[in-house]
Tab-separated table of C-alpha atoms in Angstrom:
chain	number	residue	atom	x	y	z
A	462	MET	CA	-31.400	12.235	-0.641
A	463	VAL	CA	-32.905	9.738	-3.398
A	464	LYS	CA	-33.065	6.568	-2.293
A	465	LEU	CA	-32.363	4.172	-5.518
A	466	SER	CA	-33.677	1.286	-5.985
A	467	ASN	CA	-31.845	-2.397	-6.300
A	468	ALA	CA	-31.870	-2.157	-9.870
A	469	GLU	CA	-30.780	1.178	-10.266
A	470	ASN	CA	-28.079	0.440	-7.520
A	471	ARG	CA	-27.028	-2.187	-9.837
A	472	ARG	CA	-26.837	-0.231	-12.570
A	473	LEU	CA	-24.800	2.277	-11.223
A	474	ASP	CA	-22.482	-0.858	-9.675
A	475	ASP	CA	-22.068	-1.999	-13.169
A	476	ALA	CA	-21.417	1.653	-15.008
A	477	ALA	CA	-18.983	2.294	-12.120
A	478	ARG	CA	-16.524	-1.218	-12.699
A	479	ALA	CA	-16.986	-0.624	-16.157
A	480	GLY	CA	-15.158	3.270	-16.061
A	481	TRP	CA	-12.754	1.519	-13.806
A	482	MET	CA	-11.437	-0.998	-16.157
A	483	TYR	CA	-12.299	1.874	-18.949
A	484	TYR	CA	-10.127	4.638	-17.184
A	485	VAL	CA	-7.562	3.237	-14.625
A	486	ALA	CA	-7.080	-0.167	-15.876
A	487	GLY	CA	-6.595	0.285	-19.095
A	488	ASN	CA	-9.288	-2.066	-21.303
A	489	THR	CA	-10.707	-1.158	-23.868
A	490	GLN	CA	-14.416	-1.440	-24.606
A	491	ASP	CA	-14.514	-4.385	-26.363
A	492	GLU	CA	-12.384	-6.174	-23.507
A	493	ILE	CA	-14.384	-5.068	-20.778
A	494	ALA	CA	-17.209	-6.644	-22.864
A	495	LYS	CA	-15.211	-9.829	-22.842
A	496	LYS	CA	-14.700	-9.501	-19.528
A	497	LEU	CA	-17.808	-8.650	-18.378
A	498	GLY	CA	-19.363	-10.934	-20.571
A	499	VAL	CA	-21.692	-8.161	-21.956
A	500	SER	CA	-21.724	-7.018	-25.924
A	501	ARG	CA	-19.889	-4.177	-26.889
A	502	GLN	CA	-22.722	-2.083	-27.325
A	503	SER	CA	-23.539	-2.731	-23.677
A	504	ALA	CA	-20.041	-1.884	-22.110
A	505	GLN	CA	-19.992	1.620	-24.223
A	506	ARG	CA	-23.075	2.307	-22.630
A	507	MET	CA	-22.111	1.640	-18.759
A	508	VAL	CA	-18.943	3.286	-19.705
A	509	ALA	CA	-20.574	6.452	-21.007
A	510	LEU	CA	-22.945	6.405	-18.124
A	511	SER	CA	-20.232	5.771	-15.567
A	512	VAL	CA	-19.156	9.626	-17.068
A	513	SER	CA	-22.449	10.887	-17.259
A	514	GLU	CA	-23.827	9.955	-13.545
A	515	LYS	CA	-19.832	11.421	-12.620
A	516	LEU	CA	-19.077	8.155	-11.234
A	517	VAL	CA	-15.732	8.645	-12.954
A	518	LYS	CA	-13.398	11.839	-12.371
A	519	VAL	CA	-9.562	11.120	-12.783
A	520	ARG	CA	-10.118	8.087	-10.119
A	521	LEU	CA	-12.747	5.524	-9.508
A	522	ASP	CA	-16.018	8.038	-7.355
A	523	HIS	CA	-18.148	5.285	-7.038
A	524	PRO	CA	-18.169	2.728	-4.233
A	525	ILE	CA	-18.768	-0.064	-5.408
A	526	ALA	CA	-21.312	-2.387	-2.924
A	527	LYS	CA	-19.197	-5.456	-2.863
A	528	CYS	CA	-16.019	-3.514	-2.567
A	529	MET	CA	-17.362	-1.866	0.094
A	530	ASP	CA	-19.340	-4.949	2.340
A	531	LEU	CA	-15.299	-6.104	1.887
A	532	ALA	CA	-13.829	-3.343	3.240
A	533	ASP	CA	-16.766	-3.174	6.307
A	534	LYS	CA	-15.932	-7.125	7.121
A	535	ILE	CA	-12.557	-6.654	6.736
A	536	ALA	CA	-11.670	-3.963	9.164
A	537	ASN	CA	-14.451	-4.971	11.351
A	538	ARG	CA	-12.245	-8.607	11.605
A	539	PHE	CA	-9.176	-7.233	12.490
A	540	GLY	CA	-10.352	-3.754	14.377
A	541	LEU	CA	-8.486	-1.559	11.534
A	542	GLN	CA	-9.700	2.249	11.386
A	543	THR	CA	-10.229	1.650	7.848
A	544	CYS	CA	-9.897	-0.652	4.758
A	545	GLU	CA	-10.480	0.383	1.545
A	546	VAL	CA	-11.266	-2.087	-1.016
A	547	VAL	CA	-10.788	-1.381	-5.032
A	548	PRO	CA	-11.594	-3.346	-7.553
A	549	SER	CA	-9.707	-6.330	-9.105
A	550	ASP	CA	-9.262	-6.702	-12.951
A	551	PRO	CA	-11.105	-9.866	-13.771
A	552	SER	CA	-8.696	-11.454	-16.050
A	553	ASP	CA	-5.794	-10.667	-13.497
A	554	PRO	CA	-6.870	-10.596	-10.257
A	555	SER	CA	-3.706	-10.525	-8.384
A	556	SER	CA	-2.943	-7.128	-10.766
A	557	THR	CA	-2.370	-4.363	-8.361
A	558	VAL	CA	-3.510	-1.853	-10.270
A	559	GLY	CA	-6.277	0.881	-9.014
A	560	LEU	CA	-4.424	0.671	-5.621
A	561	ALA	CA	-1.335	3.241	-6.223
A	562	GLN	CA	-4.675	5.358	-7.263
A	563	ALA	CA	-6.173	4.944	-3.967
A	564	GLY	CA	-3.167	4.988	-2.056
A	565	ALA	CA	-2.333	8.745	-4.019
A	566	ASN	CA	-5.834	9.931	-3.247
A	567	GLU	CA	-5.422	8.544	0.768
A	568	ILE	CA	-1.867	10.439	1.058
A	569	GLU	CA	-3.288	13.435	-0.553
A	570	ARG	CA	-5.937	13.772	1.670
A	571	HIS	CA	-3.696	14.092	4.524
A	572	LEU	CA	-1.392	16.678	2.869
A	573	LYS	CA	-4.616	18.967	2.453
A	574	SER	CA	-4.872	19.108	6.205
A	575	SER	CA	-4.515	22.544	7.466
A	576	GLN	CA	-2.734	21.438	10.153
A	577	PRO	CA	0.947	20.887	9.716
A	578	LYS	CA	1.293	17.055	9.431
A	579	THR	CA	4.238	14.376	9.359
A	580	LEU	CA	4.174	11.656	6.684
A	581	ALA	CA	6.301	8.453	7.421
A	582	MET	CA	6.923	6.567	4.226
A	583	GLY	CA	8.401	3.190	3.295
A	584	THR	CA	9.671	1.954	0.344
A	585	GLY	CA	8.504	-0.424	-2.498
A	586	ARG	CA	6.725	-0.582	-5.862
A	587	VAL	CA	3.312	0.364	-4.772
A	588	LEU	CA	4.327	3.055	-2.615
A	589	ARG	CA	6.236	4.493	-5.727
A	590	ALA	CA	3.631	4.223	-7.924
A	591	CYS	CA	1.359	6.135	-5.598
A	592	VAL	CA	3.489	8.877	-5.935
A	593	ASP	CA	3.902	8.847	-8.979
A	594	GLU	CA	-0.215	9.379	-8.687
A	595	LEU	CA	-0.116	12.082	-6.849
A	596	ALA	CA	-1.003	15.591	-8.191
A	597	PRO	CA	1.651	18.720	-7.549
A	598	LEU	CA	1.141	20.745	-4.201
A	599	ASN	CA	2.439	23.350	-2.443
A	600	CYS	CA	3.111	21.484	1.119
A	601	PRO	CA	6.083	23.654	2.874
A	602	GLU	CA	4.260	23.562	6.458
A	603	HIS	CA	4.231	19.355	6.144
A	604	LYS	CA	7.099	17.011	6.465
A	605	VAL	CA	7.606	13.723	4.578
A	606	VAL	CA	10.310	11.174	6.395
A	607	ALA	CA	11.394	7.837	5.603
A	608	LEU	CA	11.370	4.948	7.817
A	609	LEU	CA	14.044	3.088	6.216
A	610	GLY	CA	17.194	3.517	3.946
A	611	ASN	CA	17.613	2.106	1.302
A	612	MET	CA	21.208	1.117	0.264
A	613	ALA	CA	22.158	-2.703	-0.159
A	614	SER	CA	25.388	-4.001	1.164
A	615	ASP	CA	27.438	-3.231	-2.135
A	616	GLY	CA	26.295	0.680	-2.158
A	617	SER	CA	23.585	0.402	-5.018
A	618	ALA	CA	20.439	1.867	-4.260
A	619	SER	CA	16.787	0.614	-4.692
A	620	PRO	CA	14.802	2.659	-7.486
A	621	TYR	CA	11.588	2.070	-5.288
A	622	ASP	CA	12.745	4.709	-2.568
A	623	VAL	CA	10.267	7.595	-2.378
A	624	VAL	CA	10.721	10.379	0.433
A	625	VAL	CA	12.702	12.323	-2.213
A	626	ARG	CA	10.530	12.017	-5.387
A	627	MET	CA	7.167	12.523	-3.171
A	628	ALA	CA	8.861	15.629	-1.792
A	629	GLU	CA	9.530	16.978	-5.406
A	630	ARG	CA	6.060	16.810	-6.273
A	631	VAL	CA	4.607	18.299	-3.119
A	632	ASN	CA	7.014	20.867	-1.833
A	633	ALA	CA	7.554	19.349	1.608
A	634	LYS	CA	10.536	19.351	3.776
A	635	HIS	CA	11.682	15.498	3.657
A	636	TYR	CA	13.994	14.010	6.095
A	637	PRO	CA	15.283	10.483	3.978
A	638	MET	CA	17.330	8.174	5.988
A	639	PRO	CA	20.667	7.510	4.903
A	640	LEU	CA	21.431	4.038	5.892
A	641	PRO	CA	21.720	0.658	4.662
A	642	VAL	CA	18.781	-1.430	4.368
A	643	LEU	CA	20.384	-4.193	6.702
A	644	PRO	CA	24.056	-3.222	7.890
A	645	GLU	CA	26.327	-6.221	7.949
A	646	THR	CA	26.777	-6.478	11.578
A	647	VAL	CA	24.475	-5.368	15.052
A	648	LYS	CA	27.364	-3.368	16.109
A	649	ALA	CA	27.448	-0.925	12.198
A	650	LYS	CA	23.548	-0.963	13.056
A	651	ASN	CA	23.886	0.826	16.334
A	652	GLN	CA	26.375	3.066	15.363
A	653	LEU	CA	25.073	4.138	12.724
A	654	HIS	CA	21.519	4.769	14.871
A	655	ALA	CA	23.571	6.250	17.414
A	656	MET	CA	24.384	9.306	15.147
A	657	PRO	CA	22.465	12.312	15.754
A	658	HIS	CA	20.594	13.045	12.418
A	659	ILE	CA	20.084	9.086	12.098
A	660	SER	CA	18.542	9.052	15.928
A	661	GLN	CA	16.196	12.460	15.285
A	662	ASN	CA	14.828	10.934	11.895
A	663	MET	CA	13.679	8.203	13.624
A	664	GLN	CA	12.227	9.360	15.738
A	665	LEU	CA	10.504	11.950	13.968
A	666	ALA	CA	8.864	8.813	11.777
A	667	GLN	CA	7.861	7.075	15.213
A	668	GLN	CA	5.458	10.951	16.218
A	669	ALA	CA	4.422	10.925	12.484
A	670	ASP	CA	1.015	11.379	12.309
A	671	VAL	CA	0.253	9.022	9.360
A	672	THR	CA	2.339	5.916	8.014
A	673	PHE	CA	2.308	4.411	4.858
A	674	VAL	CA	4.208	0.590	4.096
A	675	GLY	CA	3.709	-1.874	1.572
A	676	VAL	CA	4.031	-5.257	2.572
A	677	GLY	CA	6.526	-8.232	0.979
A	678	ASN	CA	6.048	-11.226	0.243
A	679	LEU	CA	9.098	-13.602	1.124
A	680	GLY	CA	8.718	-16.385	-1.568
A	681	THR	CA	10.520	-16.927	-4.658
A	682	ASN	CA	9.709	-13.551	-5.709
A	683	SER	CA	10.322	-11.506	-2.594
A	684	PRO	CA	11.857	-7.730	-3.347
A	685	LEU	CA	14.156	-7.806	-0.132
A	686	HIS	CA	15.935	-11.105	-3.036
A	687	LEU	CA	14.890	-9.519	-6.007
A	688	ASP	CA	16.650	-6.188	-4.316
A	689	GLY	CA	19.474	-7.866	-3.638
A	690	PHE	CA	19.188	-6.881	0.875
A	691	VAL	CA	19.529	-10.472	1.022
A	692	THR	CA	20.710	-13.752	-0.283
A	693	PRO	CA	19.035	-16.810	-1.269
A	694	SER	CA	20.796	-18.781	1.580
A	695	GLU	CA	19.577	-15.934	3.457
A	696	LEU	CA	16.105	-16.043	2.041
A	697	GLU	CA	15.972	-19.774	2.331
A	698	GLU	CA	16.648	-19.577	6.198
A	699	LEU	CA	13.980	-16.925	6.746
A	700	GLN	CA	11.243	-19.427	4.947
A	701	SER	CA	12.762	-22.555	6.923
A	702	GLY	CA	12.059	-20.270	9.921
A	703	GLY	CA	8.213	-19.515	9.063
A	704	ALA	CA	8.671	-16.366	7.628
A	705	VAL	CA	6.073	-14.852	5.086
A	706	GLY	CA	6.456	-11.769	4.944
A	707	GLU	CA	7.734	-7.971	5.917
A	708	MET	CA	6.944	-4.858	6.302
A	709	ILE	CA	10.171	-2.100	6.121
A	710	SER	CA	12.345	-5.298	6.068
A	711	TRP	CA	11.206	-6.302	9.519
A	712	VAL	CA	10.482	-10.162	9.517
A	713	PHE	CA	7.270	-11.804	10.661
A	714	ASP	CA	5.164	-15.135	10.638
A	715	LYS	CA	1.544	-15.546	9.829
A	716	ASN	CA	0.827	-14.868	13.169
A	717	GLY	CA	2.289	-11.730	12.702
A	718	GLN	CA	5.316	-12.275	15.230
A	719	LEU	CA	8.844	-10.683	14.470
A	720	LEU	CA	10.646	-13.653	13.675
A	721	ASP	CA	14.222	-14.076	15.536
A	722	CYS	CA	16.547	-13.880	13.339
A	723	ALA	CA	19.600	-12.430	12.199
A	724	ILE	CA	17.558	-10.738	9.278
A	725	ASN	CA	15.837	-8.305	12.607
A	726	GLN	CA	18.750	-8.232	14.518
A	727	ARG	CA	21.135	-6.256	12.077
A	728	VAL	CA	17.660	-4.384	10.123
A	729	ALA	CA	18.074	-0.401	10.404
A	730	SER	CA	14.383	0.222	9.800
A	731	THR	CA	12.526	2.782	11.948
A	732	PRO	CA	10.278	0.049	14.286
A	733	LEU	CA	6.873	0.129	13.870
A	734	LEU	CA	4.297	0.225	16.988
A	735	VAL	CA	2.034	-1.845	17.859
A	736	ALA	CA	-1.054	-0.888	17.943
A	737	SER	CA	-0.656	2.292	17.418
A	738	GLU	CA	-3.425	5.335	17.933
A	739	ASN	CA	-2.430	7.288	14.433
A	740	PRO	CA	-3.132	5.747	11.519
A	741	VAL	CA	-0.354	3.227	10.133
A	742	PHE	CA	-1.361	2.399	6.366
A	743	ALA	CA	-0.261	-1.009	4.639
A	744	LEU	CA	-0.926	-1.056	0.898
A	745	ALA	CA	-0.240	-4.333	-1.186
A	746	ALA	CA	-2.482	-6.663	-3.018
A	747	GLY	CA	-1.872	-10.063	-5.221
A	748	GLU	CA	-2.180	-13.902	-4.614
A	749	GLU	CA	1.557	-14.118	-3.472
A	750	LYS	CA	1.299	-11.728	-0.650
A	751	VAL	CA	-2.277	-12.892	0.731
A	752	TYR	CA	-0.297	-14.633	3.786
A	753	ALA	CA	2.089	-11.666	4.090
A	754	ILE	CA	-0.784	-9.859	3.971
A	755	LEU	CA	-3.036	-11.545	6.410
A	756	GLY	CA	0.004	-11.583	9.590
A	757	ALA	CA	0.538	-8.045	8.640
A	758	LEU	CA	-2.841	-8.035	9.742
A	759	ARG	CA	-2.164	-10.052	13.068
A	760	SER	CA	1.006	-8.385	13.915
A	761	LYS	CA	-1.447	-4.857	15.065
A	762	LEU	CA	2.111	-2.946	13.405
A	763	VAL	CA	-0.779	-1.333	10.543
A	764	ASN	CA	-3.874	-0.774	11.185
A	765	SER	CA	-5.237	0.557	8.131
A	766	LEU	CA	-5.686	-1.282	4.802
A	767	ILE	CA	-5.336	-0.567	1.122
A	768	THR	CA	-5.980	-3.802	-1.093
A	769	ASN	CA	-8.396	-5.066	-4.202
A	770	GLU	CA	-11.095	-7.126	-4.303
A	771	TYR	CA	-9.621	-10.293	-4.742
A	772	THR	CA	-6.674	-10.468	-1.914
A	773	ALA	CA	-9.633	-9.221	0.189
A	774	GLU	CA	-11.731	-12.316	-0.562
A	775	ARG	CA	-8.752	-14.502	-0.020
A	776	ILE	CA	-7.840	-13.099	2.879
A	777	LEU	CA	-11.567	-13.595	4.467
A	778	SER	CA	-11.333	-17.349	2.999
A	779	ILE	CA	-8.398	-18.076	6.073
A	780	ASP	CA	-9.440	-18.866	9.506
């Protein structure tokens, strides 16, 4: 393998960044030139170079040095099995553009395994975007199981459920969780969990070969609140109790400790295992999720992360 000079590495890094902005983030060459502070002709050449050097296919296929460095630092700091950091859009560093493609690539890697695998899936906007990026596959040997239900207390369903949609795209056997996210009482939750098909699905989820979850914040734009799963008063109570984030509706504080609260007593989701030996991926990015992601990493409930450049830098800046 030919060792490239520092100047050549920088040239390819710039080309890869421009290629990502053009083919993934959807920027025009004029927008790329403005954001990178170069002429339009230079932006055009960088985009062309990203193609001629085969750095860009459908997804970005070049490890940008800064992103790799950030990923390595996060993995070492939190003892992760793996970490992937995708580039950030300079004009919108909290954007989740790029996460879906990276997440889809990781999901496809497991689906293309010659050995039968069970994939456990959370819900949410980012995971749904990942599923929409999946290439059509034929995977009848694999299983896709939901970690939680997607029904609110009024019986309405969240539009961000992923298991059925994913199974349709990859032709895998799927195991949805026909449950409300938050049953009205602990007794109701226990009764639901005692049903044979529910308990079997939960056991299957806990034994999954790989797990994918989103990370939700508990601020003003909390998905739990916006999607109708918790009331404004419940959200305020959680915030007062130190809650910063949630994964599959399990609520935790900045240190990753699950809160002793009514929500966690009622939540019907499959519990995540602490320090699982199998990969458990969290996919999340954005300023409003920084402390939620940090808590998730400290919790040891996840051991792998896909995020963006801006969020990675913010996480590493916090002691």
